[in-house]
mmCIF file of C-alpha atoms in Angstrom:
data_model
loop_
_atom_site.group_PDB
_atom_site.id
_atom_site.type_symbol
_atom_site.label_atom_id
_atom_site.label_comp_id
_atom_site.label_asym_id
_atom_site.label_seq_id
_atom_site.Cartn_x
_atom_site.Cartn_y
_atom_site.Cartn_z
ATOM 1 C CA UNK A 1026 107.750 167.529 118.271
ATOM 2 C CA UNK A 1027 104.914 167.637 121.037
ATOM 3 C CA UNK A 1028 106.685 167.909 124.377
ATOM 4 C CA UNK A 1029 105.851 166.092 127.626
ATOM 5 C CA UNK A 1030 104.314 168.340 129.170
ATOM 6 C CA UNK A 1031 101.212 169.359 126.151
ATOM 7 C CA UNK A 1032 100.575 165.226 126.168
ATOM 8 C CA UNK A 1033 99.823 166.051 130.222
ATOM 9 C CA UNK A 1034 97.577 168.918 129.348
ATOM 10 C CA UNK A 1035 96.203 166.856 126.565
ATOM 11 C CA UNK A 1036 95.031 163.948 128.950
ATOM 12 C CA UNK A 1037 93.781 165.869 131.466
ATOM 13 C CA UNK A 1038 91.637 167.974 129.361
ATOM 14 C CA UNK A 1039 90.118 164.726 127.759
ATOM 15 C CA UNK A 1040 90.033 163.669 131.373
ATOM 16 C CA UNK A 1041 91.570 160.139 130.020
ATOM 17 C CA UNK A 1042 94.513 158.720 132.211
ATOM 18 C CA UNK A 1043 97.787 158.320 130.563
ATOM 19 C CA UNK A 1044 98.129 154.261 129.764
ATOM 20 C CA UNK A 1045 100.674 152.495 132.329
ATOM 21 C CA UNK A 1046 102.591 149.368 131.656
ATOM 22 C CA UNK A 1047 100.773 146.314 131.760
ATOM 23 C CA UNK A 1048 101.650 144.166 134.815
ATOM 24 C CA UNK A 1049 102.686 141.081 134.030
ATOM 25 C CA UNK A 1050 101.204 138.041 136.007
ATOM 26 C CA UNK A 1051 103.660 136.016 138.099
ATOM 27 C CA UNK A 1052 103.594 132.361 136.687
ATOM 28 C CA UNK A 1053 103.290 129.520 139.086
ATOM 29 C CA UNK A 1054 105.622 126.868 139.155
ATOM 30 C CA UNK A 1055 104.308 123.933 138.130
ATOM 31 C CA UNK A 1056 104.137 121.406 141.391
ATOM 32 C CA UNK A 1057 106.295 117.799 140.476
ATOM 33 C CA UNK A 1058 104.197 115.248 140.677
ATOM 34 C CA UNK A 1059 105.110 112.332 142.989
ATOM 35 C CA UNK A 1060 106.891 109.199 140.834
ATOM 36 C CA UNK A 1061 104.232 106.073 140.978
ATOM 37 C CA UNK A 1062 104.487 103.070 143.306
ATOM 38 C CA UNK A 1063 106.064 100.554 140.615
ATOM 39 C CA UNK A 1064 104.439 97.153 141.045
ATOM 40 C CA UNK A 1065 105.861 93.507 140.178
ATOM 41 C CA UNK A 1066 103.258 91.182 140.451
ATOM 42 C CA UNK A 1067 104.402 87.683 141.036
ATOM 43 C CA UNK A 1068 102.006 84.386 140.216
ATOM 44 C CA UNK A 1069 101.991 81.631 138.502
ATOM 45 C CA UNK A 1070 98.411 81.712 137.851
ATOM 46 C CA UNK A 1071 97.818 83.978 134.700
ATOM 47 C CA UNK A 1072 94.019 85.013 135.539
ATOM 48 C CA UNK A 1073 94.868 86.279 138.933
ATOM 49 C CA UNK A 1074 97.827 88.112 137.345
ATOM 50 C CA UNK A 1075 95.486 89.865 134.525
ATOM 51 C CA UNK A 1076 92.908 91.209 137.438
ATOM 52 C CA UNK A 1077 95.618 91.763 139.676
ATOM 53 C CA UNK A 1078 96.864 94.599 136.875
ATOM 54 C CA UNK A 1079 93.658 95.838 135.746
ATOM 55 C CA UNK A 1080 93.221 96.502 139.697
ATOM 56 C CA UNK A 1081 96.042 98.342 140.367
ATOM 57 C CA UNK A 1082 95.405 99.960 136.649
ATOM 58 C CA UNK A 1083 92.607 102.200 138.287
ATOM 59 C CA UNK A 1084 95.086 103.688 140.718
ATOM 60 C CA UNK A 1085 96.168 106.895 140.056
ATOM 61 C CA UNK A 1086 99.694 106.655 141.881
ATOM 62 C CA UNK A 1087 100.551 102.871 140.905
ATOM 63 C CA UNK A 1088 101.804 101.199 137.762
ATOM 64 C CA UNK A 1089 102.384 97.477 136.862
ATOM 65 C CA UNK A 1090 106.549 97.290 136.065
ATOM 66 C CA UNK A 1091 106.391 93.921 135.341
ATOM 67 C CA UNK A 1092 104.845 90.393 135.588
ATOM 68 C CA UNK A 1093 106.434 87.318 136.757
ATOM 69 C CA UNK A 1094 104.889 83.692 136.443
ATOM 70 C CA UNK A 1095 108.026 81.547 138.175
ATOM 71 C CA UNK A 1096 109.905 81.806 140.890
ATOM 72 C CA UNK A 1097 113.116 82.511 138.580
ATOM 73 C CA UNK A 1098 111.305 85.106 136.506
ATOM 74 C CA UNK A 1099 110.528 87.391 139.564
ATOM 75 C CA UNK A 1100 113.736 87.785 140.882
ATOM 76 C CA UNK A 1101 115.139 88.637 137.355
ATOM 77 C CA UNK A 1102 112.635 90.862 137.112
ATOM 78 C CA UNK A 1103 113.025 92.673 140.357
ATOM 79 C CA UNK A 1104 116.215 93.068 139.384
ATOM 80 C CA UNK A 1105 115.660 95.067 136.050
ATOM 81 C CA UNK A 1106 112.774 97.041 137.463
ATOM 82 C CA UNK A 1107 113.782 97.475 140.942
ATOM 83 C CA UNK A 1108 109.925 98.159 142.137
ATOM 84 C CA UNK A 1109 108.776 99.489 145.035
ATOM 85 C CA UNK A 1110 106.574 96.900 145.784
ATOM 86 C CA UNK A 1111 106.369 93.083 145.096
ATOM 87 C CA UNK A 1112 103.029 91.171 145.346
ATOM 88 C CA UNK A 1113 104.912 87.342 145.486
ATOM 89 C CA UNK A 1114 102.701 84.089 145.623
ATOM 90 C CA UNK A 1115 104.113 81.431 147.885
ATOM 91 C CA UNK A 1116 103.830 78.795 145.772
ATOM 92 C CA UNK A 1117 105.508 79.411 142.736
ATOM 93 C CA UNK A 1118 107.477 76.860 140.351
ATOM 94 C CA UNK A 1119 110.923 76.608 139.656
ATOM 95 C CA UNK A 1120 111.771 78.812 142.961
ATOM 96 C CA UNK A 1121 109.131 78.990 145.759
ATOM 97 C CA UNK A 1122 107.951 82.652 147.359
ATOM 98 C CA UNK A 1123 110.704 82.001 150.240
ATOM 99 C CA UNK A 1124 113.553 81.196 148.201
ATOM 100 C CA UNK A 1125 112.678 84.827 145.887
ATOM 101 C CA UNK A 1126 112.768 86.748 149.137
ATOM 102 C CA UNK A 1127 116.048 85.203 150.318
ATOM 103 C CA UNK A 1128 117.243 86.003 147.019
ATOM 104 C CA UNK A 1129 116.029 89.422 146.576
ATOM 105 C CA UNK A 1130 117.115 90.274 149.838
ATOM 106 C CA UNK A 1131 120.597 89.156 149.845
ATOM 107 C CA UNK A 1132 120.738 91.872 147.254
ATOM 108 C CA UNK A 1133 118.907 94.526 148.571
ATOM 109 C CA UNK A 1134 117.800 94.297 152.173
ATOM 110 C CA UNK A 1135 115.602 97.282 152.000
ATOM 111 C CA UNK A 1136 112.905 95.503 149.534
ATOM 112 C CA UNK A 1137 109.485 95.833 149.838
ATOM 113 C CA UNK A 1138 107.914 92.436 149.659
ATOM 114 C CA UNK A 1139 104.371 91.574 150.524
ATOM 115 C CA UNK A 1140 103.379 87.708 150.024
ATOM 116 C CA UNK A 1141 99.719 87.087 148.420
ATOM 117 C CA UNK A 1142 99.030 83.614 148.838
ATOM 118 C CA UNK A 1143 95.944 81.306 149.162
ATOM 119 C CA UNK A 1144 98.196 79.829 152.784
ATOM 120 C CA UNK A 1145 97.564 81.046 155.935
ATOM 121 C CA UNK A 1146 99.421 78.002 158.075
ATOM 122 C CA UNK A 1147 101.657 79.556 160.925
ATOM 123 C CA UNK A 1148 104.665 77.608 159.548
ATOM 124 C CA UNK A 1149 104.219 79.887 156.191
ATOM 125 C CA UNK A 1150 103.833 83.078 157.785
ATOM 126 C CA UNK A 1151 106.904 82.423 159.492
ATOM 127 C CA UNK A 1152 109.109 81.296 157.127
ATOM 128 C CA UNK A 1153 108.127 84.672 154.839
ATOM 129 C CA UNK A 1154 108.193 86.772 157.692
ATOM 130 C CA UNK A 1155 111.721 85.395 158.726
ATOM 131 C CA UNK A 1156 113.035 85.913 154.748
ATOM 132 C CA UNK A 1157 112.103 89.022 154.928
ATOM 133 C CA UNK A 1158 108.479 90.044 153.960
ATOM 134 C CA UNK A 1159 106.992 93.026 154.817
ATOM 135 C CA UNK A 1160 103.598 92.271 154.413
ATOM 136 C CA UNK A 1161 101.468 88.992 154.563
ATOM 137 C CA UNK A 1162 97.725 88.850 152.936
ATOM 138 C CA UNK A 1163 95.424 86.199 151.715
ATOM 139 C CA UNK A 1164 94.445 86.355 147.922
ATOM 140 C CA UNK A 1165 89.910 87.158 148.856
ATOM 141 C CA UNK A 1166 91.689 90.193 150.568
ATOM 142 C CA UNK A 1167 89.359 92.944 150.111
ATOM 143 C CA UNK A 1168 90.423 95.293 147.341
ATOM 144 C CA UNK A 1169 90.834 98.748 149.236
ATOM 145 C CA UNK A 1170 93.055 96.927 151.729
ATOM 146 C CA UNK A 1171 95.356 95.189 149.246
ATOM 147 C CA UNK A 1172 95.732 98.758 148.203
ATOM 148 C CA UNK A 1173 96.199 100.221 151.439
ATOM 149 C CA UNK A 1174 98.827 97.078 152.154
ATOM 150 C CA UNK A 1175 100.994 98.628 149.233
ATOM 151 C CA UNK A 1176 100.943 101.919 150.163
ATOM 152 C CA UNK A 1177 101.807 101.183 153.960
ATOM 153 C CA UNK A 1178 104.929 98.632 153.126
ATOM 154 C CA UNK A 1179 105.801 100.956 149.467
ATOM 155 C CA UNK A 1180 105.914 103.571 152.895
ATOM 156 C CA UNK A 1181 108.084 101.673 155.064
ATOM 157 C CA UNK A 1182 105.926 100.341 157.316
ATOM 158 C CA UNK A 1183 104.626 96.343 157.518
ATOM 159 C CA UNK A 1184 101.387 95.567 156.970
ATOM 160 C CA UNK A 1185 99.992 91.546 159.034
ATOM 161 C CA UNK A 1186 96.244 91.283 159.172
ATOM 162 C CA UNK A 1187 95.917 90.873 163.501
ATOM 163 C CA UNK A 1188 94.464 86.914 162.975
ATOM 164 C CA UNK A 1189 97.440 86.060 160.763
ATOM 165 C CA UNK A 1190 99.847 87.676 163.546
ATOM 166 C CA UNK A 1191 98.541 85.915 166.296
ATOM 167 C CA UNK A 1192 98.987 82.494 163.993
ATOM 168 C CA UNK A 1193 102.258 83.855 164.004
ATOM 169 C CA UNK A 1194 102.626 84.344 168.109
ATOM 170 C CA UNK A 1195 101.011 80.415 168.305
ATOM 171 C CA UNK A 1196 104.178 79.281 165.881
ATOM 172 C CA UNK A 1197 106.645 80.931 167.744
ATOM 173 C CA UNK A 1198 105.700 79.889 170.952
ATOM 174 C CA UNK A 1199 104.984 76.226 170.206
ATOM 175 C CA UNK A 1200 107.670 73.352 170.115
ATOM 176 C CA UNK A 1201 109.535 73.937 166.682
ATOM 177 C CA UNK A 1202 109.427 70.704 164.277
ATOM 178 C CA UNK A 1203 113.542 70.006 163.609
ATOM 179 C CA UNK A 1204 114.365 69.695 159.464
ATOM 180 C CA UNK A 1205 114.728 65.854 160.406
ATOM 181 C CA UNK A 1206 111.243 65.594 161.445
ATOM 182 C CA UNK A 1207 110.150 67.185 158.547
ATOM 183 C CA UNK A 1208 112.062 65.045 156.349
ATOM 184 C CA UNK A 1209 110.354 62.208 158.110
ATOM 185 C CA UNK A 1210 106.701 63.737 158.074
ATOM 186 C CA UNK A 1211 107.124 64.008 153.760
ATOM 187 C CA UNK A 1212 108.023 60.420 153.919
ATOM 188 C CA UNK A 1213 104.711 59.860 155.804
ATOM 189 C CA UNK A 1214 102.660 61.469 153.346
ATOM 190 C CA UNK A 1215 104.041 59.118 150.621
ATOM 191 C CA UNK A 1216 102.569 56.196 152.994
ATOM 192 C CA UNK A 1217 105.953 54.775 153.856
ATOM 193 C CA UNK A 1218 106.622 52.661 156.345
ATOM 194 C CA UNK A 1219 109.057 53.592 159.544
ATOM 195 C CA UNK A 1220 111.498 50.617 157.710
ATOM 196 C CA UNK A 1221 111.288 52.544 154.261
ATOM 197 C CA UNK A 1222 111.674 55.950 156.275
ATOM 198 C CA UNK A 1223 114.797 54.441 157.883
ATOM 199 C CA UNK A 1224 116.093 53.347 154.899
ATOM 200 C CA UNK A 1225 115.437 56.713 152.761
ATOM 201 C CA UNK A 1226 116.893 58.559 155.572
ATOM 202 C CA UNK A 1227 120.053 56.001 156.587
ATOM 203 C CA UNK A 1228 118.602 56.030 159.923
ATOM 204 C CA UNK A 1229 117.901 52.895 162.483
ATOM 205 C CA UNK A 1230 113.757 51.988 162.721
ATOM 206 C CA UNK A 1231 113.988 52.995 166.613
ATOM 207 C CA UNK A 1232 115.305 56.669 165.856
ATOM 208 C CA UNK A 1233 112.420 56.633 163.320
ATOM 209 C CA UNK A 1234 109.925 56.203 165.809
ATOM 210 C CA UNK A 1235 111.384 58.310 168.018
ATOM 211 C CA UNK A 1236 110.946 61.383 165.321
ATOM 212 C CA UNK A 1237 107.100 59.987 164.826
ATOM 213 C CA UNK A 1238 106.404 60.008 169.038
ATOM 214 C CA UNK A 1239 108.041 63.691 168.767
ATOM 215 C CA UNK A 1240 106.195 64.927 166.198
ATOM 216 C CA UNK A 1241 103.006 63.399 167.687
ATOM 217 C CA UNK A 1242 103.337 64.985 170.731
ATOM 218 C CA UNK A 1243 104.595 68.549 168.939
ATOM 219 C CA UNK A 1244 101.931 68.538 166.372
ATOM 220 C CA UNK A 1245 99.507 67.176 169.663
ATOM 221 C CA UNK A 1246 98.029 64.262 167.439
ATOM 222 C CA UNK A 1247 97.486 60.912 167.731
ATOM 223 C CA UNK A 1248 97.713 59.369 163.974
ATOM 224 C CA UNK A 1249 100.218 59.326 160.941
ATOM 225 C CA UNK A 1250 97.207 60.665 159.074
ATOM 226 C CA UNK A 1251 96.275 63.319 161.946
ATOM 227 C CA UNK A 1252 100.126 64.504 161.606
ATOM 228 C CA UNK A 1253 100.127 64.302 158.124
ATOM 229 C CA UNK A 1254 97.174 66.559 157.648
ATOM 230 C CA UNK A 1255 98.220 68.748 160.356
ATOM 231 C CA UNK A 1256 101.721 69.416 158.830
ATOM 232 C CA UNK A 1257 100.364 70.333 155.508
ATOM 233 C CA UNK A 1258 97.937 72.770 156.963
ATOM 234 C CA UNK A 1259 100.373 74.246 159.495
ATOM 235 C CA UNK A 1260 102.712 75.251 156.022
ATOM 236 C CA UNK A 1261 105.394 72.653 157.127
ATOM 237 C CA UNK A 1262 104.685 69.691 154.411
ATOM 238 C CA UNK A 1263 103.350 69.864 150.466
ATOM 239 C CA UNK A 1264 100.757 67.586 149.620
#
């Protein structure tokens, strides 16, 4: 048996170094990857959905979790999927963009909602923002800040364009049209008369004019037509 110490004479007469253990690389833990922003997407309007997907498809930390084309649909939706964002019309059938929020919320006030409608009136943006959105945009919203808009609100922050906020400011600081009025300014819009008002309503012909000289002087107009139109672009009526 050679010993130890001829293997030492041997390597240093061949001038070779004696072979040491290989050292073993450290392996680097793998780095988790953040979860996506899951995305329900909310509209009754099927085209808008489809680009609304393929959109968001090109984004590396998003994913579509479902697609909702009523009112109905979206909240049972959110409720299986849970996202972390909602894109919600306002205008939806069977239950409109407010009532989903209301709903939604009741069951989880943390949601992340962000209306995309084609309605900018003040009345709107304050009925969504007092429901509980986080986020208000207009559908010819510029891709990179629809995206942006999800990330901020999916972040915990809310995300107003500053001209739809100051619509916002003018609604809250002008006179406030009562439920009554309302009622009466829908009846307008049908072209009824302040007798067939009365009568749909089971109120006198003098309170209905009193509603009409309110609402004339809230709305500042001077016509049933002027209030009529007025209403309906403010958010407050449906034409």
């Amino acid at each position: 048996m050679t010993s130890k110490k001829t293997l030492a004479t041997k390597s240093k007469k061949s001038g070779k170094k004696p072979k040491s253990a290989a050292k073993k690389t450290p392996k680097v833990k793998d780095t988790p990857k953040k979860p996506r922003i899951g995305v329900l997407i909310a509209d009754d309007h099927s085209v808008l959905r489809q680009g609304l997907v393929s959109l968001i498809g090109f984004e590396a930390d998003m994913v579509v979790v479902g697609e909702a084309s009523n009112g109905r649909q979206a909240v049972d939706l959110w409720k299986q999927h849970r996202p972390g964002v909602m894109l919600l019309d306002l205008r939806m059938p069977e239950l409109d963009g407010v009532g989903v929020i209301k709903q939604i919320r009741a069951d989880d006030e943390n949601a992340r909602i962000i209306v995309l409608t084609t309605f900018d009136g003040d009345e709107d943006i304050y009925r969504a923002i007092q429901a509980g959105a986080r986020g208000y945009l207009l559908k010819d919203v510029p891709r990179d800040a629809l995206i942006d808009c999800i990330r901020r609100v999916h972040a915990g922050e809310t995300c107003f364009p500053v001209y739809l906020a100051n619509k916002l400011v003018e609604r809250v600081r002008g006179e406030t049209v009562s439920e009554r009025e309302v009622d009466v300014l829908k009846l307008m819009a049908q072209g009824k008369s302040n007798k067939e008002i009365g009568s749909a309503l089971f109120i006198s012909g003098g309170t209905v004019k009193s509603h009409v000289k309110n609402i004339f002087a809230k709305l500042n107009v001077n016509s049933r037509a002027e209030a009529v139109a007025n209403a309906a672009h403010r958010g407050l009526i449906q034409l």
